[in-house]
Amino acid sequence: MSDTEKKIADMQGQYLLAVSQGQRLTDAEWRNCRVVLTTERIVLIGDSKRQIALDDIDRIADRFDVNQQSAGVSEYLAFHVGEDVILVAASDHEVFQTDFYRASLDGAVVLAQHPALKGGVVQDASWTKGRLKVTDEALRLALADGQAVDIERADIGDLTVEDKQVSGEERTVIQVEHSEGDISVETHLAGEEFHATVLRTMLEDSAEQNRADLDLSSTEKRVIMALHSGVSPFDIPNFVGIDVEKTEAIFDRLIELDVISVVRERTEVALTTKGRRVAGDRMGEQ
């Protein structure tokens, strides 16, 4: 281990070599190992030792079920490294996953445009350098102009990825929608290939977890649309045509589903990221 390399995690786990030199190994089996994660590599120590340099990783996925052995494990990370695919299942998957993001991204310098959109309006923010830090709750960005931007992982909404010209180079640009206070903003991020790969995986994973999988009634959707258009929560009964008790019950359900949040002691509410997505989907249906 070099003087600059730091250990991030050390736990028990198992790994499976799913693809070797481009060949799928349908008879592959899990092997118990010690999983050591550093700022430079993943080391799998069992009967033999296998190392994966972090910057050799081309792609990360959460599934690559090459056979029943791999399909039988509920949580693992699949690392695509050249012509190989290695599955790693750590004893604490969520901790290992966040530690991997931290090992890969902490201290990395990327290009950022913030806010690129604010309240749906395009801003004139220019691209500037920013330094990344990953926590359990957020992706933190310290920009060269002095701004500190927190992208809460539980608050990530829409996410799009495009190839664009940035500072004279073709780069992968990650466009992530999140909130600042009560306002929806969009931050654009671009970096070196490896950092962009990990950033995209982490943010897509968070966005997927946050995606509203809701079975809403037409009345509940009308309440969301009314709030989205600026109707006061106190005027919802008259606007939607329901009584106060029904309105209260709908508010309670939407709060439980994290579609709205309580602003003041009861009935004043505001749309969350999930709620804005439901409203956007509803507007697209009209």
Coordinates of C-alpha atoms in Angstrom, one line a residue:
M1 CA 0.0 0.0 0.0
S2 CA 1.4 3.4 -1.0
D3 CA 1.8 6.3 1.4
T4 CA -1.2 8.0 -0.2
E5 CA -3.5 5.0 -0.3
K6 CA -6.0 4.7 2.6
K7 CA -8.1 1.8 3.8
I8 CA -11.8 2.7 3.7
A9 CA -13.5 -0.6 4.6
D10 CA -12.6 -4.2 5.7
M11 CA -15.4 -6.8 6.0
Q12 CA -16.3 -10.3 5.2
G13 CA -18.1 -11.2 1.9
Q14 CA -17.9 -13.3 -1.2
Y15 CA -17.2 -12.8 -4.9
L16 CA -18.1 -14.6 -8.1
L17 CA -16.2 -14.2 -11.4
A18 CA -19.1 -14.0 -13.9
V19 CA -17.2 -13.2 -17.0
S20 CA -13.5 -13.9 -17.7
Q21 CA -11.8 -12.6 -20.8
G22 CA -15.2 -12.0 -22.5
Q23 CA -16.5 -15.5 -21.7
R24 CA -19.6 -15.9 -19.5
L25 CA -18.9 -18.5 -16.8
T26 CA -22.2 -20.3 -16.3
D27 CA -20.7 -22.7 -13.8
A28 CA -19.2 -19.9 -11.6
E29 CA -19.6 -20.2 -7.9
W30 CA -19.4 -17.8 -5.0
R31 CA -16.1 -17.8 -3.0
N32 CA -15.9 -16.6 0.5
C33 CA -13.4 -13.8 1.0
R34 CA -12.3 -10.8 3.0
V35 CA -13.3 -7.6 1.2
V36 CA -10.8 -4.7 1.6
L37 CA -11.6 -1.4 0.0
T38 CA -9.0 1.4 -0.2
T39 CA -8.9 4.7 -2.0
E40 CA -7.2 2.9 -5.0
R41 CA -8.5 -0.6 -5.2
I42 CA -10.8 -3.5 -4.0
V43 CA -8.8 -6.5 -2.7
L44 CA -10.6 -9.8 -2.4
I45 CA -8.7 -12.1 -0.1
G46 CA -9.6 -15.8 0.1
D47 CA -7.8 -18.9 -1.0
S48 CA -6.1 -16.5 -3.4
K49 CA -5.9 -12.7 -3.7
R50 CA -7.7 -10.8 -6.5
Q51 CA -7.4 -7.0 -6.9
I52 CA -9.5 -4.5 -8.8
A53 CA -8.0 -1.1 -9.4
L54 CA -10.8 1.5 -9.0
D55 CA -9.9 3.5 -12.1
D56 CA -9.9 0.2 -14.2
I57 CA -13.7 -0.1 -13.6
D58 CA -15.6 0.6 -16.7
R59 CA -19.1 0.1 -15.4
I60 CA -20.9 -0.7 -12.2
A61 CA -24.3 -2.5 -12.0
D62 CA -26.4 -4.0 -9.2
R63 CA -27.3 -7.2 -11.1
F64 CA -25.5 -9.5 -13.5
D65 CA -27.1 -12.9 -13.0
V66 CA -24.9 -15.2 -15.0
N67 CA -26.4 -18.3 -13.3
Q68 CA -28.6 -19.5 -10.4
Q69 CA -25.6 -19.0 -8.0
S70 CA -25.5 -15.3 -8.7
A71 CA -29.3 -15.0 -8.9
G72 CA -29.6 -16.5 -5.5
V73 CA -27.9 -13.6 -3.8
S74 CA -30.2 -10.6 -3.3
E75 CA -27.6 -7.8 -3.1
Y76 CA -24.2 -7.4 -4.7
L77 CA -22.3 -5.0 -7.0
A78 CA -21.2 -6.1 -10.4
F79 CA -17.9 -4.5 -11.6
H80 CA -17.2 -4.5 -15.3
V81 CA -13.4 -4.4 -15.7
G82 CA -12.2 -4.7 -19.3
E83 CA -13.4 -8.2 -20.5
D84 CA -14.1 -9.4 -16.9
V85 CA -17.2 -9.0 -14.7
I86 CA -16.7 -9.6 -11.0
L87 CA -19.6 -9.7 -8.5
V88 CA -18.9 -8.7 -5.0
A89 CA -21.4 -9.3 -2.1
A90 CA -20.2 -7.7 1.1
S91 CA -21.6 -8.6 4.5
D92 CA -23.1 -5.2 4.8
H93 CA -24.1 -4.3 1.3
E94 CA -25.3 -0.7 1.9
V95 CA -22.3 0.3 3.9
F96 CA -19.9 -1.2 1.3
Q97 CA -21.8 0.5 -1.5
T98 CA -21.6 3.9 0.1
D99 CA -17.9 3.3 1.1
F100 CA -17.2 2.4 -2.6
Y101 CA -18.7 5.7 -3.7
R102 CA -16.7 7.5 -1.1
A103 CA -13.5 5.8 -2.0
S104 CA -14.0 6.6 -5.7
L105 CA -15.3 10.2 -5.4
D106 CA -14.1 11.9 -2.3
G107 CA -11.7 14.7 -3.2
A108 CA -12.3 14.2 -7.0
V109 CA -12.5 17.5 -9.0
V110 CA -15.4 17.7 -11.5
L111 CA -16.9 20.5 -13.6
A112 CA -20.3 21.7 -12.3
Q113 CA -23.0 24.1 -13.5
H114 CA -25.2 25.2 -10.6
P115 CA -27.9 26.0 -10.8
A116 CA -28.4 25.2 -14.4
L117 CA -32.2 25.4 -13.9
K118 CA -34.0 27.0 -10.9
G119 CA -37.8 26.6 -10.6
G120 CA -37.8 25.3 -14.2
V121 CA -36.1 28.5 -15.5
V122 CA -32.8 28.3 -17.3
Q123 CA -30.0 30.1 -15.5
D124 CA -26.8 31.7 -16.9
A125 CA -24.5 29.8 -14.5
S126 CA -21.1 29.0 -16.1
W127 CA -19.2 25.8 -15.7
T128 CA -16.8 25.9 -12.7
K129 CA -14.6 23.4 -10.9
G130 CA -15.9 21.6 -7.8
R131 CA -14.6 19.1 -5.3
L132 CA -16.8 16.1 -4.3
K133 CA -17.5 14.6 -0.9
V134 CA -19.9 11.6 -0.3
T135 CA -21.8 11.2 2.9
D136 CA -24.5 8.7 3.9
E137 CA -27.1 11.3 3.1
A138 CA -25.7 13.5 0.4
L139 CA -23.3 14.3 -2.4
R140 CA -21.6 17.5 -1.4
L141 CA -19.9 19.8 -3.8
A142 CA -17.6 22.7 -2.9
L143 CA -17.4 25.0 -5.9
A144 CA -14.5 27.2 -6.8
D145 CA -16.7 30.3 -6.6
G146 CA -17.3 29.6 -2.9
Q147 CA -20.7 27.9 -3.2
A148 CA -21.4 24.8 -1.2
V149 CA -24.0 22.6 -2.9
D150 CA -25.6 19.6 -1.1
I151 CA -27.5 17.1 -3.3
E152 CA -29.5 15.1 -0.8
R153 CA -29.6 11.5 -2.0
A154 CA -33.1 11.0 -0.7
D155 CA -34.3 14.1 -2.6
I156 CA -33.0 13.3 -6.1
G157 CA -35.8 13.6 -8.7
D158 CA -35.3 13.4 -12.5
L159 CA -31.8 12.3 -13.8
T160 CA -30.7 12.5 -17.4
V161 CA -27.3 11.8 -19.0
E162 CA -26.1 13.3 -22.2
D163 CA -22.8 13.7 -24.1
K164 CA -22.1 17.4 -24.5
Q165 CA -19.3 19.8 -25.3
V166 CA -18.0 21.2 -22.0
S167 CA -14.9 23.4 -21.9
G168 CA -14.0 22.4 -25.5
E169 CA -14.3 18.6 -24.9
E170 CA -17.0 16.0 -25.4
R171 CA -18.0 14.9 -21.9
T172 CA -20.7 12.8 -20.2
V173 CA -22.9 15.4 -18.5
I174 CA -25.1 14.2 -15.6
Q175 CA -28.2 16.5 -15.1
V176 CA -29.7 15.9 -11.7
E177 CA -32.9 17.5 -10.3
H178 CA -33.1 18.1 -6.6
S179 CA -34.3 20.7 -4.1
E180 CA -32.9 23.8 -2.5
G181 CA -35.3 24.8 0.2
D182 CA -38.7 24.7 -1.4
I183 CA -37.4 25.3 -4.9
S184 CA -36.6 22.7 -7.5
V185 CA -33.1 23.1 -9.1
E186 CA -31.0 21.2 -11.6
T187 CA -27.3 20.8 -11.2
H188 CA -25.1 19.6 -14.1
L189 CA -22.0 17.6 -13.5
A190 CA -19.2 16.4 -15.8
G191 CA -15.9 14.7 -15.0
E192 CA -13.3 12.2 -16.0
E193 CA -14.6 9.0 -17.4
F194 CA -14.2 6.9 -14.1
H195 CA -15.7 9.7 -11.9
A196 CA -18.6 10.2 -14.3
T197 CA -19.3 6.4 -14.3
V198 CA -19.4 6.2 -10.5
L199 CA -21.4 9.5 -10.2
R200 CA -23.9 8.3 -12.7
T201 CA -24.3 4.9 -10.9
M202 CA -24.7 6.5 -7.4
L203 CA -27.2 9.2 -8.5
E204 CA -29.2 6.7 -10.7
D205 CA -29.4 4.3 -7.7
S206 CA -30.7 7.1 -5.5
A207 CA -33.2 8.4 -8.1
E208 CA -34.5 4.8 -8.6
Q209 CA -35.0 4.4 -4.8
N210 CA -36.8 7.7 -4.7
R211 CA -39.1 7.0 -7.7
A212 CA -42.7 7.1 -6.7
D213 CA -44.3 3.8 -7.0
L214 CA -47.7 5.1 -6.1
D215 CA -51.3 3.9 -6.6
L216 CA -53.1 7.3 -6.4
S217 CA -56.8 7.8 -7.0
S218 CA -58.0 10.4 -9.4
T219 CA -59.0 12.7 -6.5
E220 CA -55.5 12.4 -4.9
K221 CA -54.0 13.4 -8.3
R222 CA -56.3 16.4 -8.5
V223 CA -55.2 17.5 -5.1
I224 CA -51.5 17.2 -6.1
M225 CA -52.2 19.2 -9.3
A226 CA -54.1 21.9 -7.4
L227 CA -51.1 22.2 -4.9
H228 CA -48.7 22.3 -7.9
S229 CA -50.7 25.1 -9.5
G230 CA -50.5 27.2 -6.4
V231 CA -53.9 26.6 -4.7
S232 CA -53.6 27.0 -0.9
P233 CA -54.1 23.8 1.1
F234 CA -56.9 25.6 2.9
D235 CA -58.8 26.1 -0.4
I236 CA -58.4 22.5 -1.6
P237 CA -61.9 21.3 -0.4
N238 CA -63.7 24.0 -2.5
F239 CA -61.3 23.8 -5.4
V240 CA -61.4 20.0 -5.8
G241 CA -65.0 19.6 -4.6
I242 CA -64.5 17.4 -1.5
D243 CA -65.2 18.0 2.1
V244 CA -62.7 18.9 4.8
E245 CA -62.6 15.5 6.3
K246 CA -61.8 13.9 3.0
T247 CA -59.1 16.5 2.3
E248 CA -57.5 15.8 5.7
A249 CA -57.5 12.0 5.0
I250 CA -55.8 12.6 1.6
F251 CA -53.2 14.9 3.1
D252 CA -52.5 12.2 5.7
R253 CA -52.0 9.6 3.0
L254 CA -49.8 11.9 0.8
I255 CA -47.7 12.8 3.8
E256 CA -47.2 9.1 4.6
L257 CA -46.2 8.4 1.0
D258 CA -43.7 11.4 1.2
V259 CA -45.5 13.1 -1.7
I260 CA -46.1 16.3 0.4
S261 CA -44.4 17.6 3.5
V262 CA -45.9 19.5 6.4
V263 CA -44.9 23.1 6.3
R264 CA -46.8 24.3 9.4
E265 CA -48.6 22.6 12.2
R266 CA -51.1 20.7 10.0
T267 CA -52.8 21.4 6.8
E268 CA -50.3 23.7 5.1
V269 CA -48.2 21.4 2.8
A270 CA -45.8 21.6 -0.1
L271 CA -44.9 19.2 -2.9
T272 CA -41.8 17.0 -2.5
T273 CA -39.6 15.8 -5.4
K274 CA -41.9 12.8 -5.7
G275 CA -45.0 15.0 -5.7
R276 CA -43.5 17.2 -8.5
R277 CA -42.8 14.1 -10.5
V278 CA -46.4 12.9 -10.1
A279 CA -47.6 16.4 -11.2
G280 CA -45.3 16.4 -14.2
D281 CA -46.5 12.9 -15.2
R282 CA -50.1 14.1 -14.8
M283 CA -49.5 17.2 -16.9
G284 CA -48.0 14.9 -19.6
E285 CA -51.2 12.9 -19.7
Q286 CA -53.4 15.9 -20.3

